[in-house]
Amino acid sequence: MNVVQSVDSVALLPAYLAAGTAVLVLITDLLVARPRATIAVAALGALGTAVGSALVGAGAERRTFCVGTDCSWIFGGRAAVVAVVIALLTVGVLGLSVPALRAGRSPVGEYAFLLACSMTGGVVLGAAGDLITLIVALETLTLPLYVLVGLRRGSLASAEAAVTFFVVSVVATTLTLLGAALLYAVTGGLHLDRLGALLAEQPELRDLPLTTAAVAVLLVGLAFKVAAVPFHAWAPATYDGAPLPVAAYLSTASKLGGLVALLAVVQRALPADQTGPVLAVLAVLTMTVGNLVALRQRRTVRLLAWSSVAQAGYILAPLGALALAAGRTDEARSAAYAAAIAYAVFFVVLELAAFAGVTALRPVGADGGTLDDLRGAARRHPWRAAAFGLALVGLAGLPPGLAGLFAKVTVVRALLDGGAAWLALVVALNAVIGLAYYLRVTAALWAPPATPGPAAALAGGGASGVPVVGVVAVVLAVATVAAVVLGLAPQLVLDLAGR
C-alpha cells in the first residue's frame, strides 16, 4: 500500500480561503489599525470563502490526504453547502456586530479574528473524513466562541456565560475524544468510512461491550454540541449572557457544526441499529422539553434559546427513524440524512433573521430584554417588526413562513417513509405546542406598549434611544429575503443536502 498521502489543493481551497481570511484580518488590524478596514477584510474574506466553496462543490467530489481508499478530506456537495452556509452566517453576524463594535463594546481586531477562526473550523468540519479531523475542526469552530461570549467589556453576565460555556464544552470535548479513542481501540481505524465498513463486516465487533460504550460516549459528547436534552442546560444561560450577535452565531453556526459532526459519524461510521434508538429518545426529549420550557420564558433571548433547543429536536428526529428496520433501508436513510441537513439550513436562516430582528429592535449594545420591551415595536418600526414576525412565524412552521413549513413537512415525510409514524406524531404535537410562544411574541409586536414612557421609547432604538445602524437593517432584510426564497424553492435545498 502506498502510504504517501495525495494532496489536492483545489479540494482544500475553501479551507485556504477561510484560514487566509483569519490571517489577513490579523495583519490588517496590526498594520492598518482601522476598524472599518478590519471588518471589511473579514466580510470580504467570508464572502470569498462562500464563493470558493460553491465553485469547488459544483464539480465532482474531490478527495485528498488519502492513504489507499481512506481519505481525511472529502469535499462534495454537502460539504459545500455547509461551508457556504457557515461563511454567509459569518458575514451576517459581522453585520449585526457593527453597531456594538463602533460603540467600543468589544475590540474589533480580536472580535473579527476569532469569528474568522471559528468560520475556518466550520468549513473544515463539513469535509472531515476521519475522527481526528472532525474533532479538531469542531473544536476550532467552538474554541473562539468561548472568548467571543465573554469579550464584551464590563459585562459580568458575559463573563459568567463564557465560563459556563467553557466548562461544559471541555466536558463535551473530553467525552468525544474518549469515544473516538475507544472506537480506535476496537477497530484500529479512524477514518469514518473504514469504521463503518469494519463494523458492518464484522458483527462480532458490534457485540463487544467496549463498542457499545464507545458509541454511547461519542454520541453524548456530540449531543452537548447541539444542545440536545439532557445535555442542554448550558445553552439558555450562555445565549442570554452573550452579546446578541454572538448568541446568533451560537444558535446558528455552532449548532449547525454540531449537527454536521453528529451526522457524519452516524451516517458513515456508527451502526444504525445502535445509534437509532438513542437518537430517537434524544429527539423526543429535546423537542418536548425545549417547547414546554419556552412557554414560560419572559426574556426574549432565553425564549429563542429554548426554541433553539426544541428545533434541535426536530433536526434529530429524522435520524431517530434509524431505530426501526424500515428506516435503515438505503432509500429511507438517504431521505433521513437529507431531511436533517435541509431542516438545519432552513432553521439557521430563520434563526439568523430572528436574532437580526431582535438586534434591530433593541438599542445598540443592549441585551435582548424582555417580551414586554418588544410590545408595540411594530408601531414604531413596522418593517423591522414585520421581518422579525415573519422569522418567528417561519420557525413555528406557519405560512407565510414557507421555509419553516416545508422544513417540518420534510421531517415528517422522512419519518413516515422510514416507518416511524409515532415519531412523526410527536413532531406534529410539538409543532402545535411551539405555536403558542411563537405567536405570543409575534402578537406582542403589534400590541400596545405595557408601560408607555422612557422604557417603551428606548425599546427599538428609536429617536429617544440609540438609532439602529443601517447595516443591521440590511442583514435583517437579506436574511428575510433568503428565508422567502428558500421557502419558494425548498426542493433545491433538499437536492443539495442529498448530494
Short mmCIF file of C-alpha atoms in Angstrom, two decimals:
data_model
loop_
_atom_site.label_atom_id
_atom_site.label_comp_id
_atom_site.label_asym_id
_atom_site.label_seq_id
_atom_site.Cartn_x
_atom_site.Cartn_y
_atom_site.Cartn_z
CA MET A 1 0.00 0.00 0.00
CA ASN A 2 1.19 3.50 -0.85
CA VAL A 3 1.48 5.41 2.43
CA VAL A 4 2.20 8.76 0.75
CA GLN A 5 -0.88 10.96 1.03
CA SER A 6 -2.06 12.75 -2.09
CA VAL A 7 -2.76 16.47 -1.79
CA ASP A 8 -5.41 18.18 -3.94
CA SER A 9 -5.10 21.94 -3.42
CA VAL A 10 -8.34 22.62 -5.29
CA ALA A 11 -10.24 20.49 -2.79
CA LEU A 12 -8.55 22.42 0.01
CA LEU A 13 -9.34 25.85 -1.50
CA PRO A 14 -12.27 26.58 0.87
CA ALA A 15 -10.06 25.88 3.89
CA TYR A 16 -7.28 28.04 2.44
CA LEU A 17 -9.70 30.92 1.91
CA ALA A 18 -11.17 30.66 5.41
CA ALA A 19 -7.79 30.41 7.15
CA GLY A 20 -6.39 33.14 4.91
CA THR A 21 -9.23 35.41 5.99
CA ALA A 22 -8.24 34.99 9.64
CA VAL A 23 -4.60 35.77 8.85
CA LEU A 24 -5.50 38.83 6.75
CA VAL A 25 -7.76 40.15 9.49
CA LEU A 26 -4.92 39.84 11.99
CA ILE A 27 -2.44 41.60 9.67
CA THR A 28 -4.93 44.34 8.76
CA ASP A 29 -5.68 45.08 12.39
CA LEU A 30 -1.96 45.16 13.19
CA LEU A 31 -0.79 47.32 10.28
CA VAL A 32 -3.80 49.47 9.36
CA ALA A 33 -5.48 49.62 12.79
CA ARG A 34 -8.76 50.92 11.38
CA PRO A 35 -11.94 49.15 12.50
CA ARG A 36 -13.69 49.67 9.17
CA ALA A 37 -10.82 48.12 7.24
CA THR A 38 -10.66 45.15 9.60
CA ILE A 39 -14.40 44.48 9.34
CA ALA A 40 -14.31 44.92 5.56
CA VAL A 41 -11.47 42.39 5.19
CA ALA A 42 -13.31 39.88 7.39
CA ALA A 43 -16.57 40.30 5.47
CA LEU A 44 -14.92 40.11 2.03
CA GLY A 45 -12.89 37.07 3.11
CA ALA A 46 -16.03 35.29 4.32
CA LEU A 47 -17.82 36.11 1.06
CA GLY A 48 -14.80 34.84 -0.88
CA THR A 49 -14.89 31.64 1.15
CA ALA A 50 -18.56 31.16 0.30
CA VAL A 51 -17.93 31.72 -3.42
CA GLY A 52 -14.87 29.45 -3.47
CA SER A 53 -16.73 26.69 -1.63
CA ALA A 54 -19.64 26.90 -4.05
CA LEU A 55 -17.35 26.72 -7.08
CA VAL A 56 -15.40 23.71 -5.74
CA GLY A 57 -18.59 21.97 -4.63
CA ALA A 58 -20.26 22.48 -8.02
CA GLY A 59 -17.94 19.92 -9.60
CA ALA A 60 -17.37 16.27 -8.81
CA GLU A 61 -16.47 15.15 -5.31
CA ARG A 62 -12.81 15.77 -4.54
CA ARG A 63 -10.72 13.78 -2.04
CA THR A 64 -7.30 14.47 -0.62
CA PHE A 65 -4.99 13.39 2.23
CA CYS A 66 -5.69 9.80 1.19
CA VAL A 67 -3.97 6.57 2.15
CA GLY A 68 -5.34 3.90 -0.14
CA THR A 69 -9.09 4.40 -0.31
CA ASP A 70 -9.29 6.15 3.07
CA CYS A 71 -9.31 9.95 2.86
CA SER A 72 -9.24 12.59 5.56
CA TRP A 73 -10.71 15.33 3.34
CA ILE A 74 -13.80 14.74 1.20
CA PHE A 75 -15.29 17.85 -0.38
CA GLY A 76 -18.59 17.20 -2.13
CA GLY A 77 -21.99 18.79 -2.44
CA ARG A 78 -22.92 18.52 1.22
CA ALA A 79 -19.56 19.85 2.40
CA ALA A 80 -20.01 22.79 0.03
CA VAL A 81 -23.48 23.53 1.44
CA VAL A 82 -22.10 23.54 4.98
CA ALA A 83 -19.13 25.74 4.04
CA VAL A 84 -21.29 28.25 2.15
CA VAL A 85 -23.85 28.48 4.95
CA ILE A 86 -21.18 28.89 7.64
CA ALA A 87 -19.39 31.61 5.63
CA LEU A 88 -22.61 33.53 4.95
CA LEU A 89 -23.62 33.27 8.60
CA THR A 90 -20.24 34.79 9.49
CA VAL A 91 -20.94 37.73 7.18
CA GLY A 92 -24.38 38.17 8.74
CA VAL A 93 -23.05 38.09 12.29
CA LEU A 94 -20.33 40.59 11.38
CA GLY A 95 -23.05 42.90 10.09
CA LEU A 96 -25.06 42.54 13.30
CA SER A 97 -21.90 43.29 15.30
CA VAL A 98 -21.03 46.56 13.56
CA PRO A 99 -23.05 48.89 15.85
CA ALA A 100 -21.61 47.41 19.06
CA LEU A 101 -18.08 47.37 17.63
CA ARG A 102 -18.36 51.02 16.63
CA ALA A 103 -19.55 51.82 20.13
CA GLY A 104 -16.41 50.21 21.56
CA ARG A 105 -18.20 47.34 23.27
CA SER A 106 -15.56 44.85 22.05
CA PRO A 107 -12.12 45.13 20.43
CA VAL A 108 -12.66 45.00 16.68
CA GLY A 109 -9.50 43.15 15.65
CA GLU A 110 -9.82 40.36 18.16
CA TYR A 111 -13.53 40.02 17.50
CA ALA A 112 -13.19 39.69 13.71
CA PHE A 113 -10.16 37.38 14.00
CA LEU A 114 -11.92 34.99 16.37
CA LEU A 115 -15.00 34.93 14.17
CA ALA A 116 -12.86 34.12 11.11
CA CYS A 117 -11.09 31.33 13.04
CA SER A 118 -14.44 29.86 14.00
CA MET A 119 -15.56 30.03 10.37
CA THR A 120 -12.43 28.08 9.38
CA GLY A 121 -13.41 25.27 11.74
CA GLY A 122 -16.91 25.15 10.26
CA VAL A 123 -15.59 24.97 6.70
CA VAL A 124 -13.20 22.13 7.55
CA LEU A 125 -15.86 20.28 9.53
CA GLY A 126 -18.10 19.63 6.55
CA ALA A 127 -15.28 17.91 4.64
CA ALA A 128 -13.79 15.89 7.51
CA GLY A 129 -13.23 12.26 6.61
CA ASP A 130 -11.77 10.93 9.87
CA LEU A 131 -12.46 11.35 13.57
CA ILE A 132 -9.33 13.38 14.30
CA THR A 133 -10.05 15.95 11.58
CA LEU A 134 -13.69 16.02 12.66
CA ILE A 135 -12.96 16.70 16.33
CA VAL A 136 -10.20 19.23 15.64
CA ALA A 137 -12.50 21.11 13.22
CA LEU A 138 -15.37 21.06 15.70
CA GLU A 139 -13.13 22.48 18.42
CA THR A 140 -11.74 25.09 16.03
CA LEU A 141 -15.34 26.16 15.42
CA THR A 142 -16.14 26.21 19.13
CA LEU A 143 -12.95 27.42 20.84
CA PRO A 144 -13.09 31.06 19.63
CA LEU A 145 -16.67 31.28 20.85
CA TYR A 146 -15.55 30.89 24.48
CA VAL A 147 -13.75 34.20 24.13
CA LEU A 148 -16.39 35.89 21.97
CA VAL A 149 -19.09 35.18 24.55
CA GLY A 150 -17.07 36.95 27.26
CA LEU A 151 -15.44 39.62 25.09
CA ARG A 152 -17.96 42.36 25.93
CA ARG A 153 -16.23 44.88 28.16
CA GLY A 154 -17.61 45.46 31.65
CA SER A 155 -20.29 42.77 31.48
CA LEU A 156 -20.48 40.29 34.34
CA ALA A 157 -23.22 38.36 32.53
CA SER A 158 -20.92 37.79 29.55
CA ALA A 159 -18.11 36.56 31.80
CA GLU A 160 -20.43 34.13 33.58
CA ALA A 161 -21.80 32.86 30.26
CA ALA A 162 -18.27 32.35 28.93
CA VAL A 163 -17.24 30.32 31.97
CA THR A 164 -20.39 28.18 31.75
CA PHE A 165 -19.85 27.56 28.05
CA PHE A 166 -16.17 26.74 28.56
CA VAL A 167 -16.72 24.22 31.36
CA VAL A 168 -19.50 22.39 29.52
CA SER A 169 -17.57 22.37 26.25
CA VAL A 170 -14.49 20.91 27.94
CA VAL A 171 -16.62 18.06 29.27
CA ALA A 172 -18.19 17.53 25.83
CA THR A 173 -14.79 17.50 24.12
CA THR A 174 -13.41 15.05 26.66
CA LEU A 175 -16.29 12.66 26.07
CA THR A 176 -15.99 12.96 22.29
CA LEU A 177 -12.27 12.22 22.41
CA LEU A 178 -12.86 9.28 24.75
CA GLY A 179 -15.46 7.84 22.39
CA ALA A 180 -13.08 8.20 19.44
CA ALA A 181 -10.25 6.54 21.40
CA LEU A 182 -12.47 3.61 22.35
CA LEU A 183 -13.56 3.16 18.73
CA TYR A 184 -9.92 3.13 17.68
CA ALA A 185 -9.17 0.55 20.35
CA VAL A 186 -11.93 -1.70 18.99
CA THR A 187 -11.38 -1.29 15.25
CA GLY A 188 -7.87 0.09 14.77
CA GLY A 189 -9.27 2.71 12.38
CA LEU A 190 -10.10 6.40 12.50
CA HIS A 191 -11.44 7.11 9.00
CA LEU A 192 -15.23 7.30 9.10
CA ASP A 193 -15.85 5.11 6.06
CA ARG A 194 -13.38 2.48 7.28
CA LEU A 195 -15.02 2.41 10.71
CA GLY A 196 -18.42 1.92 9.10
CA ALA A 197 -17.11 -0.90 6.87
CA LEU A 198 -15.34 -2.69 9.72
CA LEU A 199 -18.38 -2.61 12.00
CA ALA A 200 -20.64 -3.75 9.16
CA GLU A 201 -18.38 -6.60 8.01
CA GLN A 202 -17.53 -7.88 11.49
CA PRO A 203 -20.73 -8.23 13.56
CA GLU A 204 -18.71 -9.60 16.48
CA LEU A 205 -17.17 -6.15 16.94
CA ARG A 206 -20.58 -4.55 17.38
CA ASP A 207 -21.47 -7.01 20.12
CA LEU A 208 -18.48 -6.04 22.26
CA PRO A 209 -19.35 -4.02 25.40
CA LEU A 210 -16.46 -1.69 24.55
CA THR A 211 -18.08 -0.86 21.20
CA THR A 212 -21.38 -0.06 22.86
CA ALA A 213 -19.60 2.17 25.37
CA ALA A 214 -17.67 3.91 22.57
CA VAL A 215 -20.83 4.64 20.56
CA ALA A 216 -22.67 5.91 23.64
CA VAL A 217 -19.85 8.18 24.83
CA LEU A 218 -19.24 9.61 21.35
CA LEU A 219 -22.95 10.37 20.86
CA VAL A 220 -23.20 12.02 24.28
CA GLY A 221 -20.19 14.22 23.55
CA LEU A 222 -21.68 15.41 20.26
CA ALA A 223 -25.14 15.80 21.83
CA PHE A 224 -23.66 18.52 24.06
CA LYS A 225 -22.67 20.45 20.94
CA VAL A 226 -26.20 20.53 19.53
CA ALA A 227 -27.72 21.26 22.98
CA ALA A 228 -29.81 18.08 22.94
CA VAL A 229 -31.72 17.28 26.15
CA PRO A 230 -30.49 16.31 28.75
CA PHE A 231 -27.19 17.91 27.67
CA HIS A 232 -28.70 21.33 27.01
CA ALA A 233 -28.54 23.27 30.28
CA TRP A 234 -25.63 25.43 29.13
CA ALA A 235 -27.44 26.90 26.12
CA PRO A 236 -30.05 29.31 27.63
CA ALA A 237 -27.63 30.86 30.14
CA THR A 238 -24.87 31.19 27.53
CA TYR A 239 -27.12 32.72 24.87
CA ASP A 240 -28.65 35.17 27.32
CA GLY A 241 -25.27 36.32 28.67
CA ALA A 242 -23.55 36.61 25.30
CA PRO A 243 -23.77 39.72 23.08
CA LEU A 244 -26.72 39.39 20.70
CA PRO A 245 -24.62 38.78 17.54
CA VAL A 246 -22.55 36.11 19.31
CA ALA A 247 -25.75 34.47 20.57
CA ALA A 248 -26.95 34.47 16.95
CA TYR A 249 -23.74 32.73 15.85
CA LEU A 250 -24.01 30.18 18.67
CA SER A 251 -27.59 29.41 17.75
CA THR A 252 -26.86 29.01 14.05
CA ALA A 253 -23.29 28.22 13.00
CA SER A 254 -22.32 26.41 16.21
CA LYS A 255 -25.47 24.30 16.20
CA LEU A 256 -25.04 23.53 12.50
CA GLY A 257 -21.47 22.42 13.18
CA GLY A 258 -22.57 20.08 15.96
CA LEU A 259 -25.23 18.57 13.71
CA VAL A 260 -22.77 18.05 10.84
CA ALA A 261 -20.36 16.26 13.17
CA LEU A 262 -23.13 14.09 14.61
CA LEU A 263 -24.49 13.29 11.16
CA ALA A 264 -21.03 12.38 9.85
CA VAL A 265 -20.41 9.71 12.49
CA VAL A 266 -23.98 8.39 12.41
CA GLN A 267 -24.17 8.16 8.63
CA ARG A 268 -20.71 6.84 7.88
CA ALA A 269 -19.15 5.28 10.98
CA LEU A 270 -21.54 4.01 13.65
CA PRO A 271 -24.02 1.10 13.42
CA ALA A 272 -27.52 2.39 12.70
CA ASP A 273 -29.18 -0.21 14.91
CA GLN A 274 -27.24 1.15 17.91
CA THR A 275 -27.49 4.88 17.17
CA GLY A 276 -31.12 4.89 16.03
CA PRO A 277 -32.81 4.26 19.41
CA VAL A 278 -30.51 6.75 21.17
CA LEU A 279 -31.23 9.46 18.60
CA ALA A 280 -34.98 8.80 18.74
CA VAL A 281 -35.01 9.27 22.52
CA LEU A 282 -32.84 12.39 22.27
CA ALA A 283 -35.13 13.85 19.60
CA VAL A 284 -38.30 13.31 21.64
CA LEU A 285 -36.79 14.69 24.84
CA THR A 286 -35.17 17.66 23.11
CA MET A 287 -38.19 18.93 21.20
CA THR A 288 -40.62 18.30 24.07
CA VAL A 289 -38.56 19.86 26.88
CA GLY A 290 -37.47 22.76 24.68
CA ASN A 291 -41.03 23.67 23.73
CA LEU A 292 -42.52 23.25 27.20
CA VAL A 293 -39.87 25.38 28.92
CA ALA A 294 -40.03 28.02 26.16
CA LEU A 295 -43.71 28.54 27.05
CA ARG A 296 -42.69 30.03 30.41
CA GLN A 297 -39.93 32.35 29.23
CA ARG A 298 -40.27 36.12 29.53
CA ARG A 299 -36.79 37.12 28.36
CA THR A 300 -36.51 37.28 24.58
CA VAL A 301 -33.12 35.59 24.14
CA ARG A 302 -33.91 32.85 26.64
CA LEU A 303 -37.12 32.14 24.72
CA LEU A 304 -35.14 31.95 21.47
CA ALA A 305 -32.58 29.74 23.22
CA TRP A 306 -35.18 27.25 24.39
CA SER A 307 -36.79 27.46 20.97
CA SER A 308 -33.37 26.58 19.51
CA VAL A 309 -33.22 23.54 21.80
CA ALA A 310 -36.62 22.41 20.51
CA GLN A 311 -35.52 22.98 16.92
CA ALA A 312 -32.52 20.72 17.55
CA GLY A 313 -35.04 18.01 18.41
CA TYR A 314 -36.74 18.45 15.04
CA ILE A 315 -33.34 18.23 13.32
CA LEU A 316 -32.52 14.99 15.14
CA ALA A 317 -35.96 13.47 14.55
CA PRO A 318 -35.32 12.04 11.05
CA LEU A 319 -32.25 10.23 12.40
CA GLY A 320 -34.50 8.60 15.02
CA ALA A 321 -36.11 6.60 12.22
CA LEU A 322 -32.91 4.52 12.15
CA ALA A 323 -34.24 2.76 15.25
CA LEU A 324 -36.60 0.76 13.00
CA ALA A 325 -35.69 -1.74 10.30
CA ALA A 326 -37.83 0.16 7.78
CA GLY A 327 -35.80 3.27 8.49
CA ARG A 328 -32.48 1.54 7.81
CA THR A 329 -33.04 0.82 4.13
CA ASP A 330 -30.76 2.76 1.78
CA GLU A 331 -33.60 4.92 0.46
CA ALA A 332 -35.02 5.71 3.90
CA ARG A 333 -31.58 6.54 5.31
CA SER A 334 -30.77 8.87 2.43
CA ALA A 335 -34.08 10.66 2.94
CA ALA A 336 -33.45 10.98 6.68
CA TYR A 337 -29.98 12.44 6.26
CA ALA A 338 -31.14 14.88 3.58
CA ALA A 339 -34.11 15.93 5.75
CA ALA A 340 -31.84 16.63 8.74
CA ILE A 341 -29.45 18.79 6.71
CA ALA A 342 -32.28 20.58 4.88
CA TYR A 343 -34.08 21.36 8.13
CA ALA A 344 -30.84 22.69 9.62
CA VAL A 345 -30.35 25.03 6.63
CA PHE A 346 -33.93 26.31 6.85
CA PHE A 347 -33.56 26.74 10.60
CA VAL A 348 -30.29 28.69 10.61
CA VAL A 349 -31.61 31.18 8.04
CA LEU A 350 -34.79 31.81 10.04
CA GLU A 351 -32.89 31.91 13.33
CA LEU A 352 -30.44 34.48 11.97
CA ALA A 353 -33.39 36.57 10.81
CA ALA A 354 -34.96 36.29 14.28
CA PHE A 355 -31.81 37.45 16.06
CA ALA A 356 -31.34 40.20 13.48
CA GLY A 357 -34.89 41.32 14.26
CA VAL A 358 -34.18 41.47 17.99
CA THR A 359 -30.93 43.36 17.35
CA ALA A 360 -32.71 45.85 15.07
CA LEU A 361 -35.44 46.49 17.64
CA ARG A 362 -33.13 46.96 20.63
CA PRO A 363 -30.70 49.79 21.48
CA VAL A 364 -27.09 49.33 20.39
CA GLY A 365 -25.16 47.09 22.78
CA ALA A 366 -28.25 46.15 24.81
CA ASP A 367 -29.25 42.57 25.56
CA GLY A 368 -32.43 41.03 24.21
CA GLY A 369 -34.56 42.39 27.04
CA THR A 370 -37.96 41.01 27.92
CA LEU A 371 -41.03 40.36 25.83
CA ASP A 372 -42.61 43.47 27.36
CA ASP A 373 -39.78 45.54 25.86
CA LEU A 374 -40.92 44.42 22.41
CA ARG A 375 -44.58 45.31 22.91
CA GLY A 376 -45.71 47.86 20.36
CA ALA A 377 -42.44 47.66 18.38
CA ALA A 378 -44.40 47.39 15.12
CA ARG A 379 -45.96 50.80 15.77
CA ARG A 380 -42.51 52.41 15.82
CA HIS A 381 -40.65 50.23 13.29
CA PRO A 382 -43.23 48.39 11.15
CA TRP A 383 -40.80 46.91 8.58
CA ARG A 384 -38.30 45.60 11.12
CA ALA A 385 -41.08 44.14 13.24
CA ALA A 386 -42.69 42.57 10.17
CA ALA A 387 -39.39 40.87 9.24
CA PHE A 388 -38.95 39.66 12.83
CA GLY A 389 -42.53 38.39 12.87
CA LEU A 390 -42.01 36.54 9.58
CA ALA A 391 -38.96 34.78 11.05
CA LEU A 392 -40.96 33.76 14.14
CA VAL A 393 -43.87 32.52 12.05
CA GLY A 394 -41.40 30.58 9.90
CA LEU A 395 -39.83 28.95 12.95
CA ALA A 396 -43.35 27.98 14.03
CA GLY A 397 -43.92 26.34 10.64
CA LEU A 398 -46.82 28.52 9.56
CA PRO A 399 -47.40 30.34 6.26
CA PRO A 400 -46.31 32.82 5.01
CA GLY A 401 -43.09 31.48 6.58
CA LEU A 402 -42.89 28.77 3.93
CA ALA A 403 -39.29 27.82 4.72
CA GLY A 404 -40.26 26.66 8.22
CA LEU A 405 -43.41 24.97 6.91
CA PHE A 406 -41.56 22.95 4.29
CA ALA A 407 -38.83 22.12 6.81
CA LYS A 408 -41.32 20.44 9.13
CA VAL A 409 -43.10 18.74 6.23
CA THR A 410 -39.74 17.37 5.06
CA VAL A 411 -39.03 15.91 8.51
CA VAL A 412 -42.49 14.35 8.84
CA ARG A 413 -42.28 12.87 5.34
CA ALA A 414 -38.87 11.35 6.05
CA LEU A 415 -40.20 9.79 9.27
CA LEU A 416 -43.25 8.35 7.54
CA ASP A 417 -41.07 6.91 4.76
CA GLY A 418 -38.90 5.32 7.46
CA GLY A 419 -41.88 3.71 9.20
CA ALA A 420 -41.59 5.96 12.29
CA ALA A 421 -45.16 7.27 12.28
CA TRP A 422 -45.13 7.56 16.08
CA LEU A 423 -42.16 9.93 15.93
CA ALA A 424 -43.86 11.96 13.17
CA LEU A 425 -46.85 12.33 15.53
CA VAL A 426 -44.56 13.59 18.30
CA VAL A 427 -43.09 16.15 15.89
CA ALA A 428 -46.58 17.32 14.91
CA LEU A 429 -47.72 17.66 18.54
CA ASN A 430 -44.61 19.62 19.46
CA ALA A 431 -45.09 21.89 16.47
CA VAL A 432 -48.53 22.73 17.85
CA ILE A 433 -47.03 23.49 21.29
CA GLY A 434 -44.46 25.73 19.65
CA LEU A 435 -47.18 27.82 18.04
CA ALA A 436 -48.15 29.18 21.47
CA TYR A 437 -44.93 31.04 22.24
CA TYR A 438 -44.00 31.99 18.68
CA LEU A 439 -47.39 33.58 18.10
CA ARG A 440 -47.30 35.19 21.55
CA VAL A 441 -44.09 37.03 20.68
CA THR A 442 -45.42 37.94 17.23
CA ALA A 443 -48.65 39.31 18.72
CA ALA A 444 -46.67 41.35 21.27
CA LEU A 445 -45.00 43.27 18.45
CA TRP A 446 -48.36 44.76 17.46
CA ALA A 447 -49.81 45.06 20.98
CA PRO A 448 -49.97 48.45 22.74
CA PRO A 449 -46.94 49.13 24.97
CA ALA A 450 -47.41 47.86 28.53
CA THR A 451 -45.98 50.98 30.18
CA PRO A 452 -45.70 53.96 27.86
CA GLY A 453 -42.76 56.11 28.85
CA PRO A 454 -38.98 56.11 28.69
CA ALA A 455 -38.60 52.32 28.67
CA ALA A 456 -41.02 51.95 25.79
CA ALA A 457 -39.35 54.78 23.90
CA LEU A 458 -35.94 53.21 24.22
CA ALA A 459 -37.08 49.77 23.06
CA GLY A 460 -36.30 49.54 19.40
CA GLY A 461 -33.59 52.12 19.38
CA GLY A 462 -35.87 54.87 18.09
CA ALA A 463 -35.43 58.59 18.29
CA SER A 464 -35.18 58.51 22.08
CA GLY A 465 -32.74 55.60 22.11
CA VAL A 466 -29.61 54.82 20.17
CA PRO A 467 -30.55 54.59 16.48
CA VAL A 468 -30.01 51.25 14.83
CA VAL A 469 -27.17 51.28 12.32
CA GLY A 470 -28.20 50.66 8.71
CA VAL A 471 -26.08 47.53 8.33
CA VAL A 472 -28.23 45.68 10.88
CA ALA A 473 -31.31 46.52 8.84
CA VAL A 474 -29.51 45.25 5.73
CA VAL A 475 -28.68 41.92 7.42
CA LEU A 476 -32.29 41.62 8.56
CA ALA A 477 -33.55 42.33 5.04
CA VAL A 478 -31.15 39.87 3.39
CA ALA A 479 -31.94 37.11 5.90
CA THR A 480 -35.67 37.70 5.37
CA VAL A 481 -35.34 37.59 1.59
CA ALA A 482 -33.23 34.40 1.87
CA ALA A 483 -35.93 32.80 4.02
CA VAL A 484 -38.61 33.75 1.49
CA VAL A 485 -36.57 32.44 -1.45
CA LEU A 486 -35.80 29.15 0.32
CA GLY A 487 -39.48 28.81 1.15
CA LEU A 488 -40.37 29.17 -2.52
CA ALA A 489 -37.70 26.70 -3.67
CA PRO A 490 -37.38 24.09 -0.89
CA GLN A 491 -36.57 21.25 -3.28
CA LEU A 492 -33.32 22.99 -4.19
CA VAL A 493 -32.14 22.71 -0.59
CA LEU A 494 -33.25 19.08 -0.40
CA ASP A 495 -31.39 18.21 -3.59
CA LEU A 496 -28.20 19.88 -2.37
CA ALA A 497 -28.50 18.20 1.06
CA GLY A 498 -28.94 14.81 -0.58
CA ARG A 499 -25.77 15.02 -2.67
#
